[in-house]
Coordinates of C-alpha atoms and ligand atoms in Angstrom, one line a residue:
M1 CA 29.2 54.3 -52.8
S2 CA 26.1 53.7 -54.9
E3 CA 23.4 51.6 -53.2
R4 CA 23.6 47.9 -53.7
E5 CA 21.3 46.4 -56.2
H6 CA 18.7 44.0 -54.9
W7 CA 16.5 41.3 -56.4
G8 CA 13.2 42.7 -57.7
S9 CA 11.1 40.0 -56.2
R10 CA 11.3 36.9 -54.1
T11 CA 10.4 34.7 -57.0
G12 CA 13.1 36.3 -59.0
F13 CA 15.7 35.5 -56.3
I14 CA 14.4 31.9 -55.9
L15 CA 14.6 31.3 -59.6
A16 CA 18.0 32.8 -59.9
A17 CA 19.4 30.7 -57.0
A18 CA 17.6 27.6 -58.3
G19 CA 19.1 28.5 -61.7
S20 CA 22.5 28.5 -60.2
A21 CA 22.0 25.2 -58.4
I22 CA 20.3 23.4 -61.3
G23 CA 22.9 22.9 -64.0
L24 CA 25.1 20.3 -65.7
G25 CA 25.4 18.9 -62.2
N26 CA 21.8 17.8 -62.2
I27 CA 21.4 16.6 -65.8
W28 CA 24.8 15.5 -66.8
K29 CA 26.7 14.6 -63.6
F30 CA 23.9 13.2 -61.3
P31 CA 22.7 10.6 -63.8
F32 CA 26.2 9.4 -64.7
I33 CA 27.5 9.1 -61.2
T34 CA 24.2 7.4 -60.2
G35 CA 24.8 5.0 -63.0
M36 CA 28.4 4.4 -61.9
Y37 CA 27.8 4.1 -58.2
G38 CA 24.9 1.7 -58.1
G39 CA 21.6 3.5 -58.7
A40 CA 19.1 3.8 -55.9
A41 CA 21.6 3.1 -53.0
F42 CA 23.6 6.1 -54.3
V43 CA 20.5 8.2 -54.6
L44 CA 19.7 7.6 -51.0
A45 CA 23.2 8.5 -49.8
Y46 CA 23.0 11.7 -51.9
L47 CA 19.6 12.6 -50.4
I48 CA 21.1 12.2 -46.9
C49 CA 24.1 14.4 -47.7
I50 CA 21.8 17.0 -49.1
A51 CA 19.8 17.1 -45.9
L52 CA 22.6 16.9 -43.4
V53 CA 25.3 19.0 -45.2
G54 CA 23.9 20.8 -48.2
F55 CA 21.0 22.4 -46.6
P56 CA 22.8 23.8 -43.6
V57 CA 25.7 25.1 -45.7
M58 CA 23.2 26.8 -48.0
L59 CA 21.6 28.6 -45.1
I60 CA 25.1 29.6 -43.8
E61 CA 26.0 31.1 -47.2
F62 CA 22.7 33.0 -47.4
A63 CA 23.0 34.3 -43.9
I64 CA 26.6 35.5 -44.4
G65 CA 25.7 37.2 -47.7
R66 CA 22.6 38.9 -46.5
R67 CA 24.0 40.1 -43.2
T68 CA 27.0 41.7 -44.9
Q69 CA 25.6 42.7 -48.3
R70 CA 29.0 42.0 -49.7
N71 CA 30.8 39.6 -52.1
P72 CA 32.5 36.6 -50.4
V73 CA 35.8 38.3 -49.7
G74 CA 34.2 41.5 -48.4
A75 CA 31.7 39.5 -46.4
F76 CA 34.4 37.7 -44.3
K77 CA 36.3 41.0 -44.0
A78 CA 33.1 42.6 -42.6
L79 CA 32.4 39.9 -40.1
A80 CA 36.0 39.1 -39.1
P81 CA 38.0 42.3 -39.6
G82 CA 41.8 41.9 -39.4
T83 CA 41.8 38.1 -39.6
P84 CA 42.7 35.7 -42.3
W85 CA 39.1 34.6 -42.7
F86 CA 38.7 36.7 -45.9
M87 CA 40.8 34.0 -47.6
V88 CA 37.8 31.7 -47.5
G89 CA 36.2 34.2 -49.8
G90 CA 39.4 34.4 -51.8
L91 CA 39.3 30.7 -52.3
G92 CA 35.9 31.1 -53.8
V93 CA 37.0 33.8 -56.3
V94 CA 39.9 31.5 -57.4
A95 CA 37.4 28.6 -57.7
V96 CA 35.4 30.5 -60.3
F97 CA 38.4 30.2 -62.7
V98 CA 38.8 26.5 -61.9
I99 CA 35.1 25.6 -62.2
L100 CA 33.7 28.0 -64.8
S101 CA 36.6 27.4 -67.2
Y102 CA 35.9 23.7 -67.6
Y103 CA 32.1 24.0 -67.0
S104 CA 31.9 26.3 -70.0
V105 CA 33.7 23.7 -72.1
V106 CA 31.1 21.0 -71.3
A107 CA 28.3 23.6 -71.9
G108 CA 30.0 24.3 -75.2
W109 CA 29.7 20.5 -76.1
T110 CA 26.0 20.7 -75.4
L111 CA 25.7 23.7 -77.8
G112 CA 27.6 21.7 -80.4
Y113 CA 25.2 18.8 -79.9
I114 CA 22.1 21.1 -80.3
F115 CA 23.4 21.9 -83.8
A116 CA 24.3 18.2 -84.4
A117 CA 20.7 17.2 -83.4
I118 CA 19.2 19.9 -85.6
S119 CA 21.3 18.8 -88.6
G120 CA 20.1 15.2 -88.2
A121 CA 23.5 13.9 -87.3
F122 CA 22.2 11.4 -84.7
H123 CA 20.2 9.6 -87.3
N124 CA 23.2 7.7 -88.5
L125 CA 24.2 6.7 -85.0
A126 CA 22.7 3.3 -84.5
E127 CA 25.2 1.9 -82.0
P128 CA 26.9 3.4 -78.9
S129 CA 30.3 2.7 -80.5
Q130 CA 29.3 5.0 -83.4
A131 CA 28.1 7.7 -81.0
K132 CA 31.4 7.3 -79.2
D133 CA 33.3 7.9 -82.4
Y134 CA 31.1 10.9 -83.1
F135 CA 31.8 12.4 -79.7
E136 CA 35.5 11.7 -80.1
N137 CA 35.6 13.4 -83.5
F138 CA 33.7 16.4 -82.1
G139 CA 36.0 16.6 -79.0
A140 CA 39.1 16.2 -81.1
D141 CA 38.3 19.2 -83.3
P142 CA 39.9 22.2 -81.5
F143 CA 38.0 24.7 -83.7
K144 CA 34.6 23.4 -82.6
T145 CA 35.3 23.0 -78.9
I146 CA 36.9 26.4 -78.6
I147 CA 34.3 28.2 -80.6
C148 CA 31.5 26.6 -78.6
H149 CA 33.3 27.5 -75.3
L150 CA 33.8 31.1 -76.5
F151 CA 30.1 31.3 -77.5
F152 CA 29.0 30.1 -74.1
M153 CA 31.2 32.5 -72.2
A154 CA 30.0 35.3 -74.4
L155 CA 26.3 34.5 -73.6
V156 CA 27.1 34.3 -69.9
S157 CA 28.9 37.7 -70.0
F158 CA 26.1 39.2 -72.0
V159 CA 23.6 38.4 -69.2
V160 CA 25.9 39.3 -66.3
I161 CA 26.8 42.7 -67.8
K162 CA 23.2 43.8 -67.5
G163 CA 23.3 43.4 -63.7
V164 CA 21.3 41.6 -61.0
K165 CA 17.8 42.6 -61.8
K166 CA 17.9 43.3 -65.6
G167 CA 20.3 40.5 -66.4
I168 CA 20.5 37.6 -64.0
E169 CA 16.9 37.8 -62.6
K170 CA 15.3 38.6 -65.9
W171 CA 16.9 35.6 -67.7
S172 CA 16.3 33.2 -64.8
K173 CA 12.6 34.0 -64.9
I174 CA 12.5 33.1 -68.6
L175 CA 14.8 30.2 -68.6
M176 CA 13.9 28.2 -65.5
P177 CA 10.2 27.7 -66.4
L178 CA 11.3 26.7 -69.9
L179 CA 13.7 24.2 -68.4
L180 CA 11.0 22.7 -66.3
V181 CA 8.6 22.4 -69.3
I182 CA 11.2 20.7 -71.4
L183 CA 12.2 18.3 -68.7
V184 CA 8.6 17.3 -68.0
V185 CA 8.1 16.6 -71.7
L186 CA 11.2 14.5 -71.8
M187 CA 10.3 12.6 -68.7
I188 CA 6.9 11.7 -70.0
R189 CA 8.5 10.5 -73.2
G190 CA 10.8 8.4 -71.2
L191 CA 8.1 6.9 -69.0
T192 CA 6.0 6.0 -72.0
L193 CA 8.7 3.9 -73.6
P194 CA 8.3 0.2 -73.5
G195 CA 10.5 -1.2 -70.7
A196 CA 10.6 2.1 -68.9
E197 CA 10.0 0.4 -65.5
D198 CA 13.6 -0.9 -65.4
G199 CA 14.9 2.6 -65.6
V200 CA 12.6 3.7 -62.8
N201 CA 13.5 0.7 -60.6
F202 CA 17.1 1.4 -61.1
L203 CA 16.6 4.8 -59.4
V204 CA 14.2 3.8 -56.6
K205 CA 15.0 0.2 -55.6
P206 CA 18.2 0.3 -53.6
D207 CA 20.7 -2.5 -53.6
F208 CA 22.5 -1.8 -50.4
S209 CA 25.4 -4.0 -51.2
K210 CA 26.5 -1.3 -53.6
L211 CA 26.8 1.2 -50.8
N212 CA 30.4 1.7 -49.6
G213 CA 32.6 4.5 -48.3
N214 CA 33.5 5.7 -51.7
T215 CA 29.9 6.0 -52.7
I216 CA 29.2 8.2 -49.7
L217 CA 32.2 10.4 -50.5
V218 CA 31.1 10.9 -54.1
A219 CA 27.6 11.7 -52.9
L220 CA 28.9 14.4 -50.5
G221 CA 31.1 16.0 -53.1
H222 CA 28.2 16.1 -55.4
A223 CA 25.9 17.6 -52.8
F224 CA 28.2 20.7 -52.8
F225 CA 28.5 20.9 -56.5
T226 CA 24.8 20.5 -57.3
L227 CA 23.7 23.1 -54.8
S228 CA 26.5 25.6 -55.8
L229 CA 28.0 25.6 -52.4
G230 CA 31.4 26.0 -50.9
M231 CA 32.8 28.9 -52.9
G232 CA 30.5 31.8 -52.1
A233 CA 28.1 31.8 -55.1
M234 CA 25.2 31.6 -52.6
I235 CA 26.9 34.3 -50.4
T236 CA 26.9 36.5 -53.5
Y237 CA 23.2 35.8 -54.3
G238 CA 22.3 36.2 -50.6
S239 CA 24.0 39.6 -50.6
Y240 CA 21.4 40.9 -53.0
L241 CA 18.6 40.0 -50.6
S242 CA 16.8 42.4 -48.3
R243 CA 16.2 41.9 -44.6
K244 CA 12.6 41.1 -45.2
E245 CA 13.2 37.9 -47.1
N246 CA 12.7 34.5 -45.4
L247 CA 16.0 32.6 -45.8
L248 CA 14.8 29.4 -44.4
S249 CA 11.8 28.8 -46.7
S250 CA 13.9 30.1 -49.7
A251 CA 16.6 27.5 -49.0
V252 CA 14.0 24.7 -48.6
I253 CA 12.4 25.6 -51.9
I254 CA 15.8 25.8 -53.7
V255 CA 17.1 22.5 -52.3
F256 CA 13.8 20.9 -53.1
L257 CA 13.8 22.1 -56.7
D258 CA 17.3 21.1 -57.3
T259 CA 16.8 17.6 -56.0
F260 CA 13.5 17.2 -57.8
I261 CA 15.0 18.2 -61.2
A262 CA 18.0 15.8 -60.7
L263 CA 15.6 13.0 -60.1
M264 CA 13.4 13.9 -63.0
A265 CA 16.5 14.1 -65.3
G266 CA 17.5 10.6 -63.9
I267 CA 14.1 9.3 -64.9
A268 CA 14.2 10.9 -68.3
I269 CA 17.6 9.4 -69.0
F270 CA 17.5 6.0 -67.4
T271 CA 14.1 5.1 -68.8
A272 CA 15.6 5.7 -72.3
V273 CA 18.8 3.9 -71.5
F274 CA 17.1 0.8 -70.1
A275 CA 14.4 0.7 -72.7
H276 CA 17.2 0.2 -75.2
G277 CA 19.0 -2.4 -73.1
L278 CA 22.1 -0.1 -72.8
A279 CA 24.4 0.0 -69.8
P280 CA 23.8 2.7 -67.1
D281 CA 27.4 3.0 -66.1
G282 CA 28.7 4.9 -69.1
G283 CA 30.5 7.4 -67.0
P284 CA 31.0 11.1 -67.9
A285 CA 30.2 10.4 -71.5
L286 CA 26.9 8.7 -70.7
I287 CA 24.7 11.4 -72.2
F288 CA 27.0 12.0 -75.2
H289 CA 27.7 8.4 -76.0
V290 CA 24.6 6.6 -75.1
L291 CA 21.6 9.0 -75.6
P292 CA 22.3 10.0 -79.2
T293 CA 21.9 6.4 -80.2
V294 CA 18.5 6.2 -78.4
F295 CA 16.9 9.1 -80.1
P296 CA 16.8 7.6 -83.7
H297 CA 14.9 4.6 -82.3
I298 CA 12.1 6.4 -80.5
P299 CA 9.1 8.1 -82.2
G300 CA 9.7 11.8 -82.3
G301 CA 13.4 11.2 -81.5
Y302 CA 14.6 14.0 -83.8
F303 CA 12.6 16.5 -81.8
F304 CA 13.4 15.0 -78.4
G305 CA 17.1 15.0 -79.2
I306 CA 17.1 18.7 -79.9
L307 CA 15.1 19.4 -76.7
F308 CA 17.4 17.3 -74.6
F309 CA 20.5 19.2 -75.5
L310 CA 18.7 22.5 -75.3
L311 CA 17.7 21.5 -71.8
L312 CA 21.3 21.0 -70.9
F313 CA 22.3 24.2 -72.4
I314 CA 19.7 26.2 -70.5
A315 CA 20.6 24.5 -67.2
A316 CA 24.3 25.3 -67.8
I317 CA 23.8 29.0 -68.6
T318 CA 22.0 30.0 -65.5
S319 CA 24.8 28.2 -63.5
G320 CA 27.6 29.8 -65.5
I321 CA 26.0 33.2 -64.7
S322 CA 26.2 32.6 -61.0
L323 CA 29.8 31.5 -61.2
L324 CA 30.9 34.6 -63.1
E325 CA 28.9 36.9 -60.8
V326 CA 31.1 35.9 -57.8
V327 CA 34.2 37.5 -59.4
I328 CA 32.3 40.4 -60.7
A329 CA 30.8 41.1 -57.3
Y330 CA 34.3 41.0 -55.8
F331 CA 35.8 43.4 -58.3
T332 CA 32.9 45.8 -58.2
D333 CA 32.6 45.9 -54.4
E334 CA 36.2 45.7 -53.3
K335 CA 38.1 47.3 -56.1
G336 CA 35.5 49.8 -57.4
W337 CA 35.5 48.5 -61.0
S338 CA 32.5 49.1 -63.2
R339 CA 30.4 46.0 -63.9
K340 CA 31.1 46.3 -67.6
T341 CA 34.9 46.4 -67.3
A342 CA 34.9 43.5 -64.8
V343 CA 32.7 41.3 -67.0
I344 CA 34.8 42.0 -70.1
V345 CA 38.1 41.4 -68.3
F346 CA 37.1 38.3 -66.3
G347 CA 34.7 36.8 -68.8
G348 CA 37.7 36.9 -71.2
L349 CA 40.1 35.5 -68.6
V350 CA 37.9 32.6 -67.8
F351 CA 37.7 31.9 -71.5
L352 CA 41.5 31.8 -71.7
V353 CA 41.9 29.6 -68.7
G354 CA 39.4 27.2 -70.3
V355 CA 41.2 26.9 -73.6
P356 CA 43.5 24.0 -72.3
S357 CA 40.3 22.3 -71.1
A358 CA 38.7 22.7 -74.5
L359 CA 41.8 21.1 -76.0
S360 CA 41.9 18.3 -73.5
T361 CA 39.7 16.1 -75.7
G362 CA 41.8 16.9 -78.7
P363 CA 45.4 18.1 -79.2
L364 CA 46.1 18.2 -75.4
A365 CA 44.6 14.7 -74.7
D366 CA 48.1 13.4 -73.9
W367 CA 49.2 16.4 -71.9
K368 CA 48.9 14.7 -68.5
I369 CA 50.9 16.9 -66.2
F370 CA 48.8 16.6 -63.1
F371 CA 48.7 13.2 -61.5
G372 CA 48.1 11.5 -64.8
M373 CA 45.0 13.6 -65.5
T374 CA 44.3 15.9 -68.5
F375 CA 43.9 19.6 -67.7
F376 CA 40.2 19.2 -68.0
D377 CA 40.0 16.3 -65.6
F378 CA 42.3 18.0 -63.2
M379 CA 40.1 21.1 -63.0
D380 CA 37.0 19.0 -62.4
Y381 CA 38.7 16.8 -59.8
M382 CA 40.3 19.7 -57.8
S383 CA 37.1 21.7 -57.5
F384 CA 34.6 18.9 -56.9
K385 CA 36.8 16.8 -54.6
Y386 CA 38.7 19.5 -52.6
M387 CA 38.0 23.1 -53.2
L388 CA 34.2 23.0 -52.6
P389 CA 34.3 20.7 -49.5
L390 CA 37.2 22.7 -48.1
G391 CA 35.3 26.0 -48.6
G392 CA 32.1 24.5 -47.0
F393 CA 34.1 23.1 -44.1
L394 CA 35.7 26.4 -43.3
M395 CA 32.3 28.2 -43.5
C396 CA 30.9 25.7 -40.9
I397 CA 33.9 26.4 -38.6
F398 CA 33.5 30.1 -39.2
V399 CA 29.8 30.2 -38.3
G400 CA 29.9 27.7 -35.5
Y401 CA 33.1 28.9 -33.8
Y402 CA 33.8 32.5 -34.8
W403 CA 30.8 34.4 -35.9
G404 CA 28.6 32.4 -33.5
A405 CA 25.4 30.4 -33.7
K406 CA 23.5 33.1 -32.1
E407 CA 24.2 35.7 -34.8
F408 CA 23.5 33.1 -37.4
I409 CA 20.1 32.4 -35.8
D410 CA 19.4 36.1 -35.6
E411 CA 20.0 36.5 -39.3
I412 CA 17.6 33.6 -40.1
K413 CA 15.0 35.2 -37.8
S414 CA 15.1 38.4 -39.8
G415 CA 12.3 38.0 -42.3
N416 CA 11.1 34.9 -40.4
P417 CA 10.3 36.0 -36.8
A418 CA 8.6 32.7 -35.9
F419 CA 11.9 30.8 -36.4
S420 CA 13.4 29.5 -33.2
L421 CA 16.3 27.3 -32.6
R422 CA 18.6 27.1 -29.6
P423 CA 22.2 28.1 -30.3
V424 CA 23.3 24.8 -28.9
A425 CA 21.1 22.9 -31.4
A426 CA 22.5 25.0 -34.2
M427 CA 26.0 24.3 -33.1
V428 CA 25.3 20.5 -33.0
L429 CA 23.9 20.6 -36.6
I430 CA 26.7 22.7 -37.9
T431 CA 29.3 20.5 -36.2
I432 CA 27.7 17.3 -37.7
A433 CA 27.9 18.9 -41.1
G434 CA 31.5 20.0 -40.5
I435 CA 32.6 16.5 -39.3
L436 CA 31.0 14.8 -42.3
I437 CA 32.8 17.2 -44.7
L438 CA 36.1 16.7 -42.8
I439 CA 35.8 12.9 -43.1
T440 CA 35.2 13.3 -46.8
L441 CA 38.2 15.6 -47.2
V442 CA 40.6 13.5 -45.2
T443 CA 39.7 10.2 -46.9
G444 CA 39.9 11.9 -50.3
I445 CA 43.4 13.2 -49.5
L446 CA 44.5 9.7 -48.2
G447 CA 43.3 8.4 -51.5
V448 CA 40.6 6.1 -50.1
G449 CA 38.0 7.6 -52.3
A450 CA 40.0 8.1 -55.4
Ligands
LIG501 N1 25.3 23.9 -59.3 C1 25.7 23.9 -60.6 C2 25.4 22.5 -61.3 O1 24.8 21.7 -60.6 C3 27.1 24.3 -60.9 C4 27.5 25.5 -60.1 C5 27.1 26.8 -60.4 C6 28.4 25.6 -59.0 N2 27.6 27.6 -59.4 C7 28.4 26.9 -58.6 C8 29.1 24.6 -58.4 C9 29.2 27.3 -57.5 C10 29.8 25.0 -57.3 C11 29.9 26.3 -56.9 O2 25.7 22.3 -62.4

């Protein structure tokens, strides 16, 4: 077997992993769920979930990946031969089809919106109701949604086909700094709008009466999604790391960057929304219905409109890459496929699975075969609510009670000899994370947090 490809540098790895984590979850989802679930109180719940659950699970994934130097299925097979644990990795490979197929559709919308912004289409959108009509017309056009989805998958495949160093790492090193620059520009624009304080206050002054069980459930589900956890994406990226790398400090940096970017995106968006007296609780369509009506009113709005959708697109592409890489790693490691064949076959398959999602805002809008949800909503719901938390929960059990806290600590120590934690303490931390996930899952299944 040829030698496994590794990241070319620590910065390259951190940017690639941050690129995976920072995505539509940060710039599309975080702002709209914060708007729906009460602002600062939700932000606080989310930060706690990131610290207590997200961070340990990220370390667990990195440790499993680096120790085994394998894709998620191969990793569990190596650590637990002859047991059904490999199915946890299998769940991750399946999750790629569920997540990436609809993720690519939303990414496609952002692409369509870049063109709309360039063509000056937002200029005629004075009212949110007009922006809503615009979005509905766009979504209803199967040709547009499918072409945009196809284009996004083609770009993702183009990068992944080139491999870890020359594809994923190279593009992450270009795109992530660009993303940061665009976001800083947009945030400064937001903060200098008259009335911007209301937007900032919405994010930092908690109203605890808004905090309830459901808020916490959503915050926890989002912690998984935003950090790309629960399905082996971080196992895969960890598997391209060498023993010398410091896992702990890498995870700290990645979690910090992800959270920081989400908060910056929140500021950029809510300052604009509040400055125009619009409602923060617009739901999933917040940035598509509300923001286009803001741009025509602000100086330089034409330019900022283009930048905003470009920002979303960049964020989406580095995340899409990490999703596709999970299946590619599986087929190249376990089945001996060439990278090229695997990318063409599975990039194509994910595209096909995504077609019903691309049609869910148009011809298939009334096709509600799953619990009254469209295909698109069902894909989102299944992954965010069940698959990722389930994957994360099983990984906690695996490390805490099968592989063992001592091995886990040893893996963190490699590359960071000064690290010390007693196995009992690690067990306690892993168990707390596991219990929190379990509560979320059970309440979700019982319908409390629907
Ligand atoms: N974290 C990304 C976002 O915030 C989405 C993502 C990429 C993801 N890879 C993942 C989510 C793996 C779950 C699992 O948009």
